[in-house]
Amino acid sequence: MDNESQYSGYSYKSSHSRGSRKHRDRRDRHRSKSRDGSSRGDKSVTIQAPGESLLDAESTRGDDRDDNWGETTTVVTGTSEHSVSNEDLTRVSKELEETSPLECKRFLGPVLGGCLGLFALFTPLAFLVLPQLLWREALEPCGTPCEGLYVSLAFKLLVLLISSWALFLRPPRATLPRFFIFRCLLMVLVFLFVASYWLFYGVRVLEPRERDYRGIVEYAASLVDALLFIQYLALVLLEVRHLQPAFCLKVVRATDGASRFYNVGHLSIQRAAVWVLDQYYRDFPVYNPALLNLPKSILSKKMSGFKVYSLDENSTNNSTSQSRAMIAAAARRRDNSHNEYYYEEAEMDRRCRKRKARLVVAVEEAFTHIKRLQDDDPAASSHKHPRAVMDPREAAQAIFAPMARAMQKYLRTTRQQPYHSMESILTHLQFCITHNMTPKAFLERYVSPGPTMQYQRENGRGRQWTLVSEEPVTSALRQGLVFSLRRLDFSLVVTVQPLPFLRIGEEFIDPKSHKFVMRLQSETSV
Amino acid sequence: MKGPLSYLQPGRNTKVSDQSETMSFIPGQPVTAVVQRIEIRKLRQGEHLILGFSIGGGIDQDPGQNPFSEDKSDKGIYVTRVTPEGPAEVAGLMMGDKVMQVNGWDMTMVTHDQARKRLTKKNEDVVRLLVTRKSLEQAVKHSMM
């Protein structure tokens, strides 16, 4: 029931893999799953050496970056853009050493697939050409019907080529932990098919030097037909079967409860996991660990508790009963922590809104300082004092200073400051100025937490997720299945429910039947 | 039982007026009419207490179909039928009467169902209605002239 290609996480490298999707060598992946100790960036559990940081680019870093740029920034000149920090260097070197051992292994699958595909495509041509080469004189001449067959053969091969290119030659986007059954099946089918055709050809045509050339051409044409049908089968199995929705997946993020519902078709667990992750990067607001917990001041009050002494002589240490007694006592106590929580939330809200108001005003005012230079006022610029003409980057730097402080304060209040560095804000500002955006459009990015996709930095390492499931991951989705996708600091829990069967009935309403009357006087006897 | 004729104050305003006006209703103005007090004793029939007449009308009904009202926008409660030899007929209720009050409760601005409920309270044995009809007004007019 399993379909799908494996998607490898190294998207930039695999963009030039030409393999058809029929071929990924699963056995490699399967074997390597049991290997630990290598940090590889695909979907297996990785155990990293201690001392190495376990946080990768997606999880949040601590507050060790410079947050005070709001107070100290002035107009920044261009020198800082080209410097590479030490941090970047170590990151780049780590990337290099992680990706290089993988290259040849990753290409093994696509290359095999490509080879098989080309082999299958060239086989009919070989069938046609070999008799001509080997025993041309002995062949019976075959006129018009053969030429007709040549034409049809050529076009069918062209169609095969184009559709193979369209369907199968795509860069894979994810690496799955297990074999991809349908694809393996199709590969094996194609191989067996072509091999059996060759066998027959070798035994019946090459050996006895068959002279009926028209028969040979028809044989080649039948091979091409069969290949077209296999491709149709591949299309249906790999692409079409999962399009009709059959299940509803509920995806809940374990740390803060953000949830979504998605409709999917018949997929295997691993393929559904990939699909869910695609949607996750687009739909879920970015995970911000700073927004999670109740402040300690509220929670700590509960713990000032009772000490429980047991006066029994033969008290086996019932810790559970002790803790239960403590919890019961704490619950009975009247505590006002909900009150504090409520007021704290209200205060936080108010503060947020105030900072936001200041930010909006600052940004609006900053945007009024620049305007686009039109081509048709040279007169103005030549008469008055010549205004400096700036490119977008310089314009952004020029107007950034007045709004920097308000921006920084706002980001700090909404705990978003890890996601937006000064550089990124400048880049975004430059982008908005170039595209004539209003201040509100500029602020859209900071006012609400966007999807995780917005904060992705392109690096070839890919995102590492672990699929945790009680069932084997190549089994198909069914009702009541639960699996989870784990990252280092949060996880997504996915629950599967089938879509309800709909019984839709029909009721015909005659358009002439819409008639109305005044209400009658009703009469009641008392 | 026929009670004495009396001037009425239906609705909310109590305003006695010498001049009897039509039974039509002008919004915002107090309604005045000549009424008759009728006291009907309920008759037990099986497990029901019946009064012996039928009502029609109400603010949720269509006033244009009321055959007894003078003003076809009058949404008051009218007596549409009186059972012969029933308690209502004995008490002097006549078909076409407009019921203004029942036991002190106003009947000029009620829905049909509310009117039915006021008349069929199980714990009341007797209902005292204030009803009005055209002939009453004319009688008063003649007597004053």
XYZ file of C-alpha atoms in Angstrom:
671
model
C 0.000 0.000 0.000
C 2.952 2.171 0.062
C 3.599 4.642 -2.615
C 6.002 7.352 -3.128
C 9.402 8.395 -3.744
C 11.700 9.106 -1.028
C 12.368 12.701 -0.745
C 15.801 13.601 0.216
C 16.345 16.550 2.337
C 19.262 17.837 0.345
C 17.231 19.601 -2.208
C 19.924 21.648 -3.776
C 21.993 18.659 -4.564
C 19.333 16.484 -5.962
C 18.088 19.001 -8.422
C 20.325 17.431 -10.937
C 19.399 13.876 -10.283
C 17.865 12.627 -13.409
C 16.585 9.370 -12.131
C 13.098 8.364 -12.693
C 11.235 8.063 -9.516
C 10.890 4.384 -9.962
C 14.286 3.837 -8.608
C 15.463 4.546 -5.239
C 17.547 1.913 -3.691
C 15.708 1.231 -0.544
C 18.079 -1.299 0.808
C 20.669 1.305 1.455
C 18.346 3.404 3.463
C 17.044 0.428 5.285
C 20.456 -0.697 6.298
C 21.577 2.672 7.333
C 18.674 3.139 9.614
C 20.117 0.660 11.998
C 23.390 2.478 12.029
C 23.724 5.152 14.563
C 26.424 7.583 15.315
C 26.309 9.316 12.014
C 24.476 12.515 11.838
C 23.001 12.615 8.464
C 20.045 14.866 8.180
C 17.556 12.413 6.840
C 14.760 10.880 8.669
C 16.486 8.561 11.075
C 17.285 9.097 14.669
C 20.627 10.684 15.004
C 22.826 10.445 17.994
C 25.352 13.161 18.039
C 28.570 13.353 19.887
C 28.308 15.091 23.185
C 29.571 18.587 23.208
C 28.216 19.304 19.809
C 25.256 21.559 19.911
C 22.015 19.731 19.461
C 20.227 22.737 18.190
C 20.148 23.179 14.503
C 19.062 26.127 12.493
C 15.427 25.783 13.195
C 15.257 25.618 16.946
C 15.643 28.806 18.785
C 18.860 29.939 20.243
C 19.251 31.531 23.550
C 19.604 35.180 24.123
C 23.203 35.249 23.315
C 22.808 37.439 20.333
C 23.005 41.117 20.407
C 19.574 42.455 21.160
C 20.575 45.977 21.733
C 20.904 46.997 18.185
C 17.796 49.070 18.612
C 19.478 51.530 20.881
C 22.796 51.723 19.266
C 22.084 51.627 15.591
C 22.826 54.475 13.297
C 23.180 54.498 9.577
C 25.092 51.394 8.730
C 27.533 51.500 5.893
C 28.191 48.603 3.632
C 31.187 47.046 5.223
C 29.381 44.652 7.498
C 27.562 42.849 4.740
C 30.503 40.957 3.470
C 32.078 39.819 6.629
C 31.665 36.283 7.701
C 31.378 35.695 11.359
C 32.989 32.858 13.152
C 29.657 31.340 13.732
C 28.970 31.163 10.056
C 32.271 29.528 9.429
C 31.704 26.722 11.857
C 28.259 26.221 10.529
C 29.451 25.988 6.967
C 32.177 23.547 7.815
C 29.752 21.394 9.705
C 27.488 21.348 6.711
C 30.248 20.329 4.407
C 31.366 17.438 6.455
C 27.878 16.225 6.887
C 26.889 16.279 3.296
C 29.926 15.017 1.506
C 29.882 11.330 2.448
C 26.334 11.104 1.278
C 26.674 12.228 -2.248
C 27.475 9.070 -4.053
C 25.007 7.038 -2.125
C 22.255 9.394 -2.784
C 22.799 9.298 -6.490
C 22.867 5.554 -6.656
C 19.130 5.290 -6.706
C 18.408 7.877 -9.366
C 21.220 6.567 -11.532
C 19.884 3.063 -11.402
C 16.478 4.320 -12.233
C 17.785 6.342 -15.106
C 19.660 3.391 -16.452
C 16.675 1.140 -16.353
C 14.558 3.751 -17.997
C 16.981 4.326 -20.792
C 17.398 0.647 -21.228
C 13.692 0.240 -21.581
C 13.480 3.105 -24.015
C 16.271 1.930 -26.234
C 15.146 -1.656 -26.366
C 12.613 -1.236 -29.172
C 15.170 0.639 -31.209
C 17.638 -2.129 -30.607
C 15.068 -4.684 -31.709
C 14.693 -2.810 -34.951
C 18.304 -2.098 -35.594
C 19.928 -5.420 -34.763
C 18.487 -7.468 -37.632
C 19.408 -4.722 -40.037
C 22.939 -4.766 -38.825
C 23.428 -8.476 -38.607
C 21.645 -10.107 -41.500
C 20.379 -7.353 -43.664
C 20.560 -9.319 -46.886
C 18.411 -12.119 -45.602
C 15.543 -9.959 -44.493
C 12.359 -9.850 -46.433
C 11.682 -6.403 -47.691
C 8.833 -4.769 -45.980
C 7.370 -1.696 -47.522
C 4.540 0.541 -46.541
C 3.189 -1.268 -43.506
C 6.596 -1.176 -41.875
C 6.969 2.484 -42.544
C 3.608 3.095 -40.949
C 4.777 1.141 -37.966
C 7.971 3.148 -37.851
C 6.015 6.358 -37.630
C 3.756 5.105 -34.884
C 6.738 3.711 -33.015
C 8.522 7.011 -33.194
C 5.609 8.936 -31.830
C 4.945 6.518 -29.067
C 8.543 6.659 -28.005
C 8.382 10.407 -28.014
C 5.305 10.341 -25.834
C 7.004 7.921 -23.463
C 10.004 10.136 -23.243
C 8.069 13.284 -22.565
C 5.796 11.722 -19.997
C 8.689 10.084 -18.222
C 10.374 13.395 -18.020
C 7.239 15.056 -16.739
C 6.348 12.438 -14.201
C 9.467 10.972 -12.838
C 12.280 13.377 -13.242
C 11.666 15.559 -10.281
C 14.013 16.358 -7.472
C 12.972 14.340 -4.476
C 12.181 16.385 -1.462
C 12.267 14.023 1.423
C 14.012 10.928 2.626
C 11.732 8.287 3.982
C 12.792 5.725 6.491
C 11.568 2.653 4.686
C 11.178 1.214 1.255
C 8.695 2.658 -1.019
C 6.760 -0.386 -2.043
C 4.882 0.730 -5.099
C 7.909 2.186 -6.662
C 9.981 -0.902 -6.086
C 7.174 -2.918 -7.513
C 7.110 -0.883 -10.641
C 10.843 -1.030 -11.077
C 10.808 -4.772 -10.762
C 7.929 -4.986 -13.171
C 9.667 -2.951 -15.801
C 12.829 -4.900 -15.418
C 11.107 -8.255 -15.681
C 9.131 -7.082 -18.595
C 12.014 -5.830 -20.614
C 14.110 -8.815 -19.679
C 11.473 -11.231 -20.828
C 11.096 -9.399 -24.106
C 14.819 -9.597 -24.624
C 14.785 -13.260 -23.789
C 12.145 -13.990 -26.327
C 13.897 -11.846 -28.852
C 17.179 -13.507 -28.284
C 15.797 -17.004 -28.537
C 13.339 -16.576 -31.349
C 14.797 -13.845 -33.482
C 18.535 -13.594 -33.033
C 19.245 -17.279 -32.880
C 17.381 -18.474 -35.930
C 17.936 -15.219 -37.747
C 14.329 -14.580 -38.314
C 13.593 -13.156 -41.715
C 10.175 -11.693 -41.290
C 11.095 -8.124 -40.589
C 7.554 -6.953 -40.326
C 6.972 -9.321 -37.462
C 9.995 -7.914 -35.706
C 8.761 -4.392 -36.133
C 5.384 -5.343 -34.784
C 7.057 -7.006 -31.849
C 8.941 -3.824 -31.069
C 5.749 -1.843 -31.381
C 4.038 -4.150 -28.920
C 6.848 -3.570 -26.470
C 6.375 0.144 -26.715
C 2.651 -0.259 -26.178
C 3.276 -2.323 -23.102
C 5.691 0.283 -21.775
C 3.055 2.919 -22.239
C 0.638 0.834 -20.252
C 3.130 0.347 -17.489
C 3.583 4.036 -17.381
C -0.142 4.429 -17.087
C -0.062 2.004 -14.199
C 2.717 3.989 -12.593
C 0.751 7.155 -13.014
C -2.290 5.713 -11.353
C -0.436 4.073 -8.496
C 1.955 6.824 -7.699
C 0.039 9.930 -8.505
C -3.649 9.513 -8.828
C -4.632 7.046 -6.192
C -4.010 9.326 -3.294
C -5.830 12.301 -4.674
C -9.303 11.431 -3.623
C -9.684 12.323 0.056
C -10.472 9.481 2.394
C -9.129 10.426 5.801
C -9.084 13.459 7.973
C -5.872 14.011 9.848
C -5.773 16.091 12.946
C -2.374 17.570 13.544
C -1.688 19.026 16.949
C 1.534 20.586 18.024
C 2.374 19.137 21.384
C 3.889 22.215 22.934
C 1.324 24.860 22.396
C -1.752 23.166 21.061
C -1.876 24.714 17.607
C -3.946 22.345 15.535
C -5.172 21.886 12.003
C -7.262 19.421 10.115
C -6.306 18.053 6.727
C -7.964 15.767 4.224
C -5.785 13.156 2.600
C -6.317 10.114 0.456
C -5.056 6.602 0.850
C -1.457 6.930 1.823
C 1.046 5.050 3.842
C 2.117 6.491 7.148
C 5.441 7.738 5.945
C 4.021 9.384 2.921
C 1.270 10.963 4.964
C 3.956 12.223 7.301
C 5.717 13.970 4.453
C 2.497 15.501 3.278
C 1.625 16.708 6.761
C 5.016 18.306 7.105
C 4.565 20.145 3.849
C 1.379 21.616 5.177
C 2.937 22.244 8.551
C 5.538 24.538 7.133
C 2.868 26.560 5.475
C -0.007 26.628 7.924
C 1.270 26.523 11.446
C 2.514 29.638 13.128
C 6.125 29.371 14.011
C 6.989 27.610 17.222
C 8.059 30.106 19.791
C 9.146 28.521 23.032
C 9.229 31.835 24.800
C 5.480 32.086 24.673
C 4.702 28.876 26.379
C 4.760 28.779 30.067
C 2.958 30.454 32.818
C 5.303 32.734 34.633
C 7.003 31.090 37.510
C 5.562 33.542 39.969
C 2.121 32.127 39.423
C 3.025 28.502 39.483
C 5.347 28.555 42.427
C 2.682 29.491 44.891
C 1.069 26.145 44.529
C 4.111 24.315 45.609
C 4.400 25.828 49.040
C 2.759 22.856 50.400
C 2.000 20.619 53.165
C 4.356 18.164 54.635
C 2.769 14.835 55.116
C 3.850 12.652 57.982
C 2.575 9.171 58.230
C 1.969 8.014 61.770
C 1.526 4.392 60.940
C 4.040 1.992 62.363
C 4.008 -0.384 59.488
C 3.845 2.254 56.875
C 5.289 0.990 53.727
C 6.354 4.101 52.057
C 3.304 4.921 50.087
C 4.595 7.770 48.092
C 1.611 7.775 45.851
C -0.786 8.173 48.700
C 1.360 10.940 50.093
C 1.432 12.865 46.896
C -2.219 12.332 46.387
C -2.923 13.698 49.799
C -0.804 16.707 49.037
C -2.505 17.365 45.775
C -5.902 17.037 47.355
C -4.944 19.432 50.082
C -3.557 21.899 47.620
C -6.683 21.720 45.547
C -8.872 22.400 48.490
C -6.920 25.425 49.423
C -8.242 28.562 47.970
C -5.641 29.978 45.725
C -5.895 33.000 43.610
C -3.349 32.157 41.007
C -5.973 32.273 38.321
C -6.541 35.838 39.296
C -2.939 36.683 38.886
C -2.816 34.898 35.578
C -5.759 36.868 34.336
C -4.343 40.189 35.319
C -0.964 39.356 34.002
C -2.456 38.409 30.673
C -4.434 41.597 30.523
C -1.381 43.627 31.370
C 0.682 41.848 28.768
C -1.962 42.502 26.187
C -2.071 46.135 26.995
C 1.657 46.475 26.867
C 1.772 44.713 23.561
C -0.798 46.949 22.044
C 0.880 50.036 23.268
C 4.180 49.045 21.819
C 2.500 48.127 18.612
C 0.890 51.534 18.400
C 4.245 53.199 18.875
C 5.775 50.985 16.256
C 3.088 51.699 13.726
C 3.444 55.419 14.188
C 7.199 55.275 13.946
C 7.108 53.204 10.781
C 4.514 55.388 9.137
C 6.542 58.420 9.868
C 9.725 56.829 8.646
C 8.150 55.929 5.355
C 7.208 59.505 4.718
C 10.833 60.510 4.551
C 11.556 58.881 1.247
C 9.849 58.790 -2.030
C 10.461 57.199 -5.347
C 12.335 59.338 -7.777
C 10.320 59.789 -10.920
C 12.129 60.067 -14.166
C 10.348 63.152 -15.216
C 11.392 65.681 -12.708
C 14.914 66.519 -13.587
C 14.043 70.164 -13.400
C 13.276 70.004 -9.732
C 16.396 68.176 -8.826
C 18.609 70.363 -10.857
C 17.278 73.643 -9.543
C 17.059 72.911 -5.899
C 19.878 71.532 -3.891
C 20.726 68.220 -5.469
C 19.221 65.426 -3.492
C 21.246 62.336 -3.080
C 19.876 59.555 -5.191
C 19.963 56.295 -3.273
C 19.442 52.702 -4.171
C 16.979 50.675 -2.096
C 19.551 49.406 0.341
C 20.747 52.857 1.230
C 17.223 54.167 1.436
C 16.363 51.371 3.822
C 19.333 52.147 5.984
C 18.439 55.795 5.957
C 14.971 55.354 7.319
C 15.715 52.456 9.575
C 17.260 54.451 12.377
C 14.130 56.271 13.619
C 12.069 53.135 13.783
C 14.715 50.798 15.109
C 14.070 51.416 18.746
C 10.325 51.041 18.514
C 10.768 47.893 16.473
C 13.152 46.360 18.914
C 10.910 47.090 21.860
C 7.950 45.617 20.106
C 9.789 42.467 19.146
C 10.988 42.049 22.645
C 7.502 42.388 24.055
C 6.110 39.795 21.723
C 9.130 37.564 22.267
C 9.908 37.484 18.615
C 13.369 38.850 18.762
C 15.166 35.575 18.004
C 13.501 35.413 14.662
C 14.321 38.836 13.369
C 17.837 40.075 13.311
C 18.648 43.597 12.360
C 19.984 42.390 9.072
C 16.780 40.605 8.227
C 14.715 43.655 9.103
C 16.855 45.812 6.878
C 16.533 43.344 4.058
C 12.816 43.239 4.451
C 12.640 47.000 4.532
C 14.645 47.204 1.377
C 12.340 44.678 -0.219
C 9.262 46.668 0.739
C 10.687 49.902 -0.510
C 11.588 48.354 -3.820
C 8.083 47.075 -4.334
C 6.282 50.195 -3.249
C 4.722 48.690 -0.213
C 2.966 50.681 2.427
C 4.078 50.715 6.044
C 1.280 48.362 6.895
C 2.546 45.850 4.379
C 5.994 46.173 5.850
C 4.674 45.537 9.311
C 2.606 42.545 8.334
C 5.561 40.344 8.878
C 6.138 41.376 12.447
C 2.662 41.856 13.715
C 1.539 38.287 13.498
C 3.718 35.215 13.750
C 3.923 33.812 10.290
C 4.215 30.235 9.161
C 7.460 28.481 9.781
C 8.275 28.704 6.103
C 8.797 32.367 6.455
C 11.664 31.918 8.807
C 13.479 29.214 6.939
C 16.983 29.889 6.055
C 18.123 28.059 3.010
C 20.672 25.553 3.931
C 21.166 22.254 2.285
C 21.003 20.314 5.478
C 17.318 19.854 5.336
C 14.994 19.505 8.244
C 15.316 16.541 10.438
C 12.172 14.907 11.698
C 11.629 11.621 13.410
C 8.562 9.592 12.697
C 7.363 7.817 15.791
C 4.734 5.209 15.283
C 3.525 1.975 16.797
C 2.710 0.497 13.439
C 5.229 -0.126 10.693
C 5.522 3.042 8.725
C 4.753 1.495 5.388
C 1.307 0.392 6.462
C -1.638 2.291 5.146
C -3.624 4.840 7.042
C -6.660 3.612 8.819
C -9.041 4.774 11.441
C -7.681 5.383 14.877
C -4.060 5.420 13.878
C -1.848 7.777 15.806
C 1.680 8.704 14.938
C 3.863 11.599 15.814
C 6.558 13.575 14.163
C 9.233 14.669 16.470
C 11.810 17.318 16.293
C 14.300 18.162 18.962
C 12.160 20.452 20.990
C 8.596 19.861 19.958
C 6.482 17.261 18.251
C 3.383 16.999 16.157
C 0.814 14.393 17.028
C -1.291 13.173 14.138
C -4.583 11.344 14.559
C -6.344 9.663 11.684
C -10.061 9.560 11.222
C -11.938 8.416 8.179
C -14.136 10.860 6.404
C -17.795 10.033 6.934
C -19.669 8.207 4.268
C -22.185 10.571 2.783
C -25.611 9.529 1.775
C -26.955 12.254 -0.384
C -30.598 12.083 -1.244
C -32.540 14.015 -3.754
C -35.505 16.250 -3.394
C -37.043 17.912 -6.328
C -38.799 21.241 -5.836
C -41.048 22.394 -8.588
C -40.328 26.060 -9.142
C -44.035 26.631 -9.503
C -44.633 25.366 -6.015
C -43.456 28.476 -4.276
C -46.744 29.977 -3.265
C -47.692 32.041 -0.258
C -50.855 32.987 1.539
C -51.753 35.346 4.278
C -52.064 33.893 7.664
C -55.535 32.783 8.647
C -57.338 33.912 11.660
C -57.181 31.013 13.981
C -60.038 30.369 16.225
C -59.712 28.674 19.536
C -62.542 27.527 21.662
C -62.233 28.030 25.341
C -74.514 37.644 34.594
C -75.014 40.960 33.157
C -73.221 43.648 34.908
C -73.894 47.297 34.761
C -72.565 49.214 31.862
C -69.465 51.049 32.675
C -66.855 53.113 31.050
C -63.780 51.328 30.465
C -60.092 51.845 30.597
C -58.476 49.204 28.517
C -54.841 49.095 27.668
C -52.581 50.832 30.115
C -53.951 54.289 30.408
C -56.851 55.080 32.556
C -58.605 57.949 31.062
C -62.281 58.404 31.409
C -63.819 60.155 28.542
C -67.336 61.398 28.041
C -67.155 60.914 24.439
C -67.053 57.355 23.342
C -64.769 56.953 20.460
C -64.552 54.254 17.917
C -62.965 51.043 18.884
C -60.054 51.670 16.582
C -56.643 51.948 18.000
C -54.415 54.929 17.469
C -50.883 54.174 18.519
C -49.801 56.209 21.449
C -53.259 57.331 22.371
C -55.294 55.806 25.133
C -58.145 53.673 23.985
C -61.557 54.378 25.358
C -64.602 52.245 24.916
C -67.853 51.421 26.513
C -67.677 48.048 28.092
C -69.878 45.558 29.725
C -68.794 43.416 32.602
C -69.563 39.786 32.106
C -68.908 37.149 34.672
C -68.773 33.615 33.390
C -68.652 30.624 35.610
C -66.704 27.781 34.125
C -68.433 24.517 33.491
C -66.706 21.253 34.169
C -66.937 18.854 31.334
C -64.959 15.718 31.927
C -61.598 16.980 32.993
C -61.779 20.325 31.242
C -63.243 23.561 32.413
C -64.946 25.187 29.519
C -66.365 28.569 28.987
C -68.444 27.934 25.932
C -67.157 30.341 23.322
C -64.436 30.702 20.748
C -62.016 33.521 20.304
C -60.127 34.811 17.358
C -57.581 37.502 16.751
C -54.394 38.561 18.421
C -51.352 40.588 17.577
C -49.811 37.668 15.747
C -52.824 37.093 13.542
C -54.041 38.661 10.379
C -56.532 41.382 11.305
C -57.908 41.823 7.830
C -59.838 38.590 8.080
C -61.741 39.441 11.165
C -65.406 39.606 10.234
C -66.474 41.300 13.427
C -64.122 44.199 13.680
C -64.994 47.597 12.365
C -61.471 48.653 11.755
C -59.612 46.016 9.848
C -56.363 46.822 11.532
C -57.695 45.974 14.925
C -55.726 43.108 16.387
C -57.776 42.614 19.462
C -59.446 39.438 20.666
C -62.941 38.890 19.370
C -65.602 36.389 20.237
C -66.263 34.409 17.113
C -68.746 31.858 18.275
C -70.845 31.246 21.315
C -71.990 27.776 22.168
C -75.757 27.754 22.646
C -76.748 27.072 26.267
C -73.174 27.344 27.374
C -71.941 29.341 30.330
C -70.931 32.227 28.112
C -74.316 32.611 26.537
C -75.960 32.382 29.889
C -73.733 35.150 31.149
C -74.659 37.379 28.265
C -71.678 37.121 25.915
C -72.551 37.709 22.309
C -70.855 36.859 19.098
C -68.704 39.672 17.793
C -67.781 41.063 21.170
C -64.298 42.338 21.623
C -62.706 41.189 24.820
C -60.840 44.002 26.538
C -59.883 42.524 29.865
C -59.956 39.127 31.496
C -59.753 39.086 35.269
C -57.859 42.349 35.112
C -55.431 41.235 32.449
C -55.365 43.285 29.303
C -56.519 41.627 26.106
C -56.002 44.357 23.575
C -52.324 43.693 22.969
C -51.834 39.985 23.363
C -51.059 37.129 21.069
C -53.656 34.553 20.335
C -52.015 31.999 22.498
C -51.620 34.344 25.432
C -55.319 35.133 25.253
C -56.181 31.487 25.249
C -54.006 30.900 28.248
C -55.525 33.740 30.232
C -58.937 32.376 29.668
C -58.191 28.766 30.427
C -56.367 28.938 33.692
C -57.078 25.763 35.564
C -57.184 27.260 39.011
C -59.803 29.852 38.212
C -63.441 28.971 38.364
C -64.845 32.230 37.172
C -63.632 34.727 34.656
C -64.676 38.293 34.641
C -64.520 39.804 31.229
C -64.829 43.328 30.064
C -66.232 43.250 26.568
C -67.272 45.868 24.185
C -69.513 45.927 21.168
C -70.880 48.383 18.736
C -74.366 48.279 20.103
C -73.174 49.382 23.511
C -71.730 52.537 22.154
C -74.803 53.335 20.268
C -76.911 52.715 23.304
C -74.852 55.128 25.317
C -74.944 57.668 22.583
C -78.659 57.472 22.366
C -79.085 57.706 26.068
C -76.970 60.794 26.202
C -78.762 62.577 23.462
